[in-house]
C-alpha cells in the first residue's frame, strides 16, 4: 500500500508540472495550445498566430521563453469567470513579447489575467496594450505600450457584477502615438458602471511620455513607489 501511495504521488507531481513545447509551425493556428490550466505551453520559436485565443471557462499558461507571440488582432481574450490566463517569460534576457499589429493586444472581461516579465505592444492609433472590462489582473515587471493606453480599464462588464481589479507590481508604461482624437495616456481608468475600476500600483513604475488619467475620484490613491519618467506627468483628476 505504501508503494502504491508513493507511486501515485510521483505520477501526480509529474502531471502537475507538465510542459508542452510549442514550435512556430504548431501555432500558425492557436489550436495547438493546451488549455487545461496546468500544462505550461513553452514557446521554442517566434509564433505568428492568425486568430485570437478565447478563454471561456478554460485556463491557459504560456511561457514565451524569450520569443514573440504576434497576431493581427487581439492575441488573448479572457471572457469566462472561471478562466485563468498566465503569460510569463522564463528566459534570462526577458525578451518575450506579445505584439499586435492592428488592435488591442490582450483583453479581459471576466476571470483572471496574470502577466509576468513580458512586453505587450498594442496597435497604432486608438489601440491599447491591455484592456480591462472586468476581472482580476496582475501585472509584474511588464513593459506595456500602445497607440492609446498601456492599460485601459473601462468596467464595461460591471452590469454583470464583474468589477475590474488591477494590481501593478513594477514595470514600464508608454504611449507612443500622438493621435489627437484619442486621450493618450499610460493608464486610463474609465467609469461606465456604478463603481469605477480599482488599480493598485506598487514597486518601481516608469511612465515614458505619458500620464495617468482618471475621470472620477476612484483612482485618487497611488503608491509612493511610482516613478515618473523623463517628460512624463502623473495626473489624477
Short mmCIF file of C-alpha atoms in Angstrom, two decimals:
data_model
loop_
_atom_site.label_atom_id
_atom_site.label_comp_id
_atom_site.label_asym_id
_atom_site.label_seq_id
_atom_site.Cartn_x
_atom_site.Cartn_y
_atom_site.Cartn_z
CA UNK A 1 0.00 0.00 0.00
CA UNK A 2 2.84 2.40 0.87
CA UNK A 3 4.50 1.73 -2.50
CA UNK A 4 1.22 2.38 -4.29
CA UNK A 5 0.71 5.69 -2.49
CA UNK A 6 4.29 6.80 -3.24
CA UNK A 7 3.88 5.97 -6.94
CA UNK A 8 0.57 7.86 -7.08
CA UNK A 9 2.20 10.95 -5.54
CA UNK A 10 5.11 10.85 -8.02
CA UNK A 11 2.79 10.49 -11.03
CA UNK A 12 0.61 13.34 -9.75
CA UNK A 13 3.64 15.63 -9.41
CA UNK A 14 4.83 14.83 -12.93
CA UNK A 15 1.42 15.58 -14.46
CA UNK A 16 1.10 18.83 -12.48
CA UNK A 17 4.44 20.06 -13.84
CA UNK A 18 3.94 19.00 -17.47
CA UNK A 19 5.44 21.24 -20.14
CA UNK A 20 4.31 21.28 -23.79
CA UNK A 21 6.82 22.79 -26.20
CA UNK A 22 5.26 24.86 -28.97
CA UNK A 23 7.09 25.49 -32.25
CA UNK A 24 6.34 28.11 -34.87
CA UNK A 25 4.66 25.56 -37.12
CA UNK A 26 2.33 24.47 -34.31
CA UNK A 27 0.81 27.87 -33.68
CA UNK A 28 0.01 29.44 -37.01
CA UNK A 29 -3.35 28.37 -35.59
CA UNK A 30 -3.77 28.77 -31.83
CA UNK A 31 -5.43 25.35 -31.58
CA UNK A 32 -2.06 23.91 -30.53
CA UNK A 33 -2.23 25.46 -27.07
CA UNK A 34 -3.23 23.07 -24.29
CA UNK A 35 -5.79 24.89 -22.15
CA UNK A 36 -6.05 22.74 -19.03
CA UNK A 37 -4.65 25.29 -16.57
CA UNK A 38 -1.70 23.09 -15.51
CA UNK A 39 0.31 22.41 -18.68
CA UNK A 40 2.90 25.08 -19.49
CA UNK A 41 2.89 25.88 -23.22
CA UNK A 42 6.55 26.81 -23.76
CA UNK A 43 7.50 28.53 -27.00
CA UNK A 44 10.57 27.33 -28.89
CA UNK A 45 10.32 29.93 -31.69
CA UNK A 46 8.51 33.14 -32.59
CA UNK A 47 4.88 32.42 -33.40
CA UNK A 48 2.60 34.18 -35.87
CA UNK A 49 -0.94 33.37 -34.79
CA UNK A 50 -3.84 34.05 -37.13
CA UNK A 51 -6.64 34.02 -34.58
CA UNK A 52 -7.47 35.14 -31.04
CA UNK A 53 -7.16 32.70 -28.14
CA UNK A 54 -10.51 32.98 -26.35
CA UNK A 55 -10.83 31.53 -22.85
CA UNK A 56 -14.44 30.94 -21.80
CA UNK A 57 -14.11 28.54 -18.89
CA UNK A 58 -10.70 27.17 -19.96
CA UNK A 59 -7.38 28.19 -18.41
CA UNK A 60 -4.04 28.73 -20.13
CA UNK A 61 -0.38 29.01 -19.14
CA UNK A 62 2.14 30.27 -21.72
CA UNK A 63 5.90 30.65 -21.26
CA UNK A 64 7.11 32.97 -24.02
CA UNK A 65 10.66 31.76 -23.29
CA UNK A 66 12.19 34.85 -24.91
CA UNK A 67 10.13 34.62 -28.14
CA UNK A 68 7.38 36.75 -29.70
CA UNK A 69 3.70 35.92 -30.00
CA UNK A 70 2.31 38.08 -32.80
CA UNK A 71 -1.23 38.37 -34.09
CA UNK A 72 -3.07 40.88 -36.32
CA UNK A 73 -5.96 41.05 -33.85
CA UNK A 74 -6.31 40.55 -30.08
CA UNK A 75 -3.92 37.73 -29.11
CA UNK A 76 -5.68 36.70 -25.89
CA UNK A 77 -9.25 37.35 -24.73
CA UNK A 78 -10.35 36.12 -21.28
CA UNK A 79 -14.16 36.08 -21.00
CA UNK A 80 -15.07 33.22 -18.65
CA UNK A 81 -15.42 33.76 -14.90
CA UNK A 82 -13.60 30.50 -14.13
CA UNK A 83 -10.82 31.19 -16.64
CA UNK A 84 -7.25 31.96 -15.56
CA UNK A 85 -4.66 33.08 -18.12
CA UNK A 86 -0.98 33.36 -17.20
CA UNK A 87 1.69 34.51 -19.66
CA UNK A 88 5.28 34.84 -18.46
CA UNK A 89 8.88 34.72 -19.69
CA UNK A 90 11.34 32.29 -18.15
CA UNK A 91 14.26 33.37 -20.37
CA UNK A 92 17.24 35.11 -18.84
CA UNK A 93 17.04 38.07 -21.25
CA UNK A 94 13.28 38.55 -20.72
CA UNK A 95 12.70 39.36 -24.40
CA UNK A 96 9.36 37.56 -24.61
CA UNK A 97 6.62 39.74 -26.12
CA UNK A 98 3.03 39.84 -27.33
CA UNK A 99 2.91 42.15 -30.35
CA UNK A 100 -0.29 43.13 -32.17
CA UNK A 101 -0.30 44.97 -35.48
CA UNK A 102 -3.82 46.37 -35.67
CA UNK A 103 -5.81 46.07 -32.46
CA UNK A 104 -5.67 45.81 -28.67
CA UNK A 105 -3.17 43.18 -27.56
CA UNK A 106 -4.79 41.46 -24.56
CA UNK A 107 -8.36 41.77 -23.27
CA UNK A 108 -10.25 40.55 -20.20
CA UNK A 109 -13.90 40.95 -19.22
CA UNK A 110 -14.14 38.20 -16.58
CA UNK A 111 -11.85 35.70 -14.88
CA UNK A 112 -8.17 36.32 -14.08
CA UNK A 113 -5.19 37.52 -16.11
CA UNK A 114 -1.56 37.26 -14.92
CA UNK A 115 1.32 38.74 -16.93
CA UNK A 116 4.90 38.49 -15.65
CA UNK A 117 8.18 39.81 -17.09
CA UNK A 118 6.90 40.26 -20.64
CA UNK A 119 6.44 43.06 -23.18
CA UNK A 120 2.96 43.77 -24.52
CA UNK A 121 2.57 46.12 -27.50
CA UNK A 122 -0.84 47.14 -28.82
CA UNK A 123 -1.56 48.50 -32.28
CA UNK A 124 -1.13 52.03 -33.60
CA UNK A 125 -3.81 54.69 -33.39
CA UNK A 126 -6.54 54.17 -30.80
CA UNK A 127 -5.47 50.76 -29.55
CA UNK A 128 -4.47 49.56 -26.06
CA UNK A 129 -1.92 47.06 -24.77
CA UNK A 130 -4.20 45.62 -22.07
CA UNK A 131 -7.91 46.44 -21.99
CA UNK A 132 -9.77 45.52 -18.81
CA UNK A 133 -13.56 45.47 -18.86
CA UNK A 134 -13.79 43.36 -15.71
CA UNK A 135 -12.00 40.63 -13.78
CA UNK A 136 -8.77 40.40 -11.81
CA UNK A 137 -5.49 41.47 -13.42
CA UNK A 138 -1.95 41.20 -12.00
CA UNK A 139 0.98 42.70 -13.94
CA UNK A 140 4.50 42.14 -12.63
CA UNK A 141 7.54 43.87 -14.17
CA UNK A 142 5.95 44.16 -17.61
CA UNK A 143 6.62 46.70 -20.35
CA UNK A 144 3.35 47.88 -21.90
CA UNK A 145 2.90 50.30 -24.80
CA UNK A 146 0.23 51.14 -27.34
CA UNK A 147 -1.15 53.90 -29.52
CA UNK A 148 -3.76 54.89 -26.94
CA UNK A 149 -3.09 53.46 -23.46
CA UNK A 150 -0.86 50.83 -21.91
CA UNK A 151 -3.77 49.89 -19.62
CA UNK A 152 -7.35 50.86 -20.37
CA UNK A 153 -9.81 49.87 -17.63
CA UNK A 154 -13.41 50.59 -18.57
CA UNK A 155 -15.51 48.29 -16.35
CA UNK A 156 -17.97 47.59 -19.18
CA UNK A 157 -18.79 44.25 -17.55
CA UNK A 158 -19.91 45.81 -14.27
CA UNK A 159 -23.58 45.40 -15.19
CA UNK A 160 -22.97 41.66 -14.91
CA UNK A 161 -21.42 42.13 -11.47
CA UNK A 162 -17.81 41.88 -12.65
CA UNK A 163 -15.55 44.61 -11.28
CA UNK A 164 -12.13 45.42 -12.72
CA UNK A 165 -9.43 44.93 -10.06
CA UNK A 166 -5.88 45.60 -11.30
CA UNK A 167 -2.58 45.22 -9.43
CA UNK A 168 0.65 46.53 -10.98
CA UNK A 169 3.93 45.39 -9.43
CA UNK A 170 6.59 47.47 -11.15
CA UNK A 171 7.05 47.91 -14.88
CA UNK A 172 7.21 50.46 -17.70
CA UNK A 173 4.18 52.03 -19.36
CA UNK A 174 4.24 54.15 -22.50
CA UNK A 175 2.02 55.75 -25.10
CA UNK A 176 3.79 56.22 -28.43
CA UNK A 177 1.17 57.68 -30.75
CA UNK A 178 0.01 61.30 -30.78
CA UNK A 179 -3.43 60.76 -32.28
CA UNK A 180 -5.33 63.93 -31.44
CA UNK A 181 -8.71 62.20 -31.30
CA UNK A 182 -7.55 59.82 -28.57
CA UNK A 183 -6.92 60.54 -24.90
CA UNK A 184 -3.35 59.29 -24.94
CA UNK A 185 -2.07 58.12 -21.57
CA UNK A 186 -0.21 55.35 -19.79
CA UNK A 187 -3.13 54.19 -17.66
CA UNK A 188 -6.72 55.20 -18.30
CA UNK A 189 -9.46 54.39 -15.80
CA UNK A 190 -13.00 54.99 -17.01
CA UNK A 191 -16.23 54.59 -15.12
CA UNK A 192 -19.06 53.05 -17.14
CA UNK A 193 -20.96 51.47 -14.23
CA UNK A 194 -21.83 52.41 -10.66
CA UNK A 195 -18.26 51.89 -9.45
CA UNK A 196 -15.03 52.59 -11.27
CA UNK A 197 -12.20 50.09 -11.73
CA UNK A 198 -9.70 49.68 -8.91
CA UNK A 199 -5.95 49.80 -9.52
CA UNK A 200 -3.14 49.24 -7.01
CA UNK A 201 0.33 50.43 -8.03
CA UNK A 202 3.42 49.17 -6.21
CA UNK A 203 7.16 48.99 -6.81
CA UNK A 204 9.20 50.98 -9.32
CA UNK A 205 6.94 52.06 -12.17
CA UNK A 206 8.21 54.21 -15.03
CA UNK A 207 5.95 56.28 -17.28
CA UNK A 208 7.50 57.28 -20.61
CA UNK A 209 5.99 60.34 -22.31
CA UNK A 210 2.62 59.56 -20.80
CA UNK A 211 0.37 60.13 -17.82
CA UNK A 212 -2.23 58.53 -15.60
CA UNK A 213 -5.72 59.71 -16.42
CA UNK A 214 -8.88 59.19 -14.36
CA UNK A 215 -12.28 60.72 -14.99
CA UNK A 216 -13.57 60.49 -11.45
CA UNK A 217 -12.32 60.26 -7.86
CA UNK A 218 -11.95 56.47 -7.67
CA UNK A 219 -8.24 56.46 -8.58
CA UNK A 220 -7.06 59.02 -6.04
CA UNK A 221 -4.73 56.58 -4.29
CA UNK A 222 -1.30 55.99 -5.81
CA UNK A 223 1.60 54.11 -4.22
CA UNK A 224 4.73 56.02 -3.19
CA UNK A 225 6.86 53.72 -5.35
CA UNK A 226 5.62 55.21 -8.62
CA UNK A 227 8.39 56.95 -10.58
CA UNK A 228 7.63 59.31 -13.46
CA UNK A 229 9.96 59.05 -16.44
CA UNK A 230 11.56 61.99 -18.20
CA UNK A 231 8.97 64.36 -19.64
CA UNK A 232 6.08 62.46 -18.08
CA UNK A 233 3.27 63.78 -15.89
CA UNK A 234 1.11 61.98 -13.37
CA UNK A 235 -2.44 63.30 -13.35
CA UNK A 236 -5.30 62.29 -11.05
CA UNK A 237 -8.48 64.12 -11.93
#
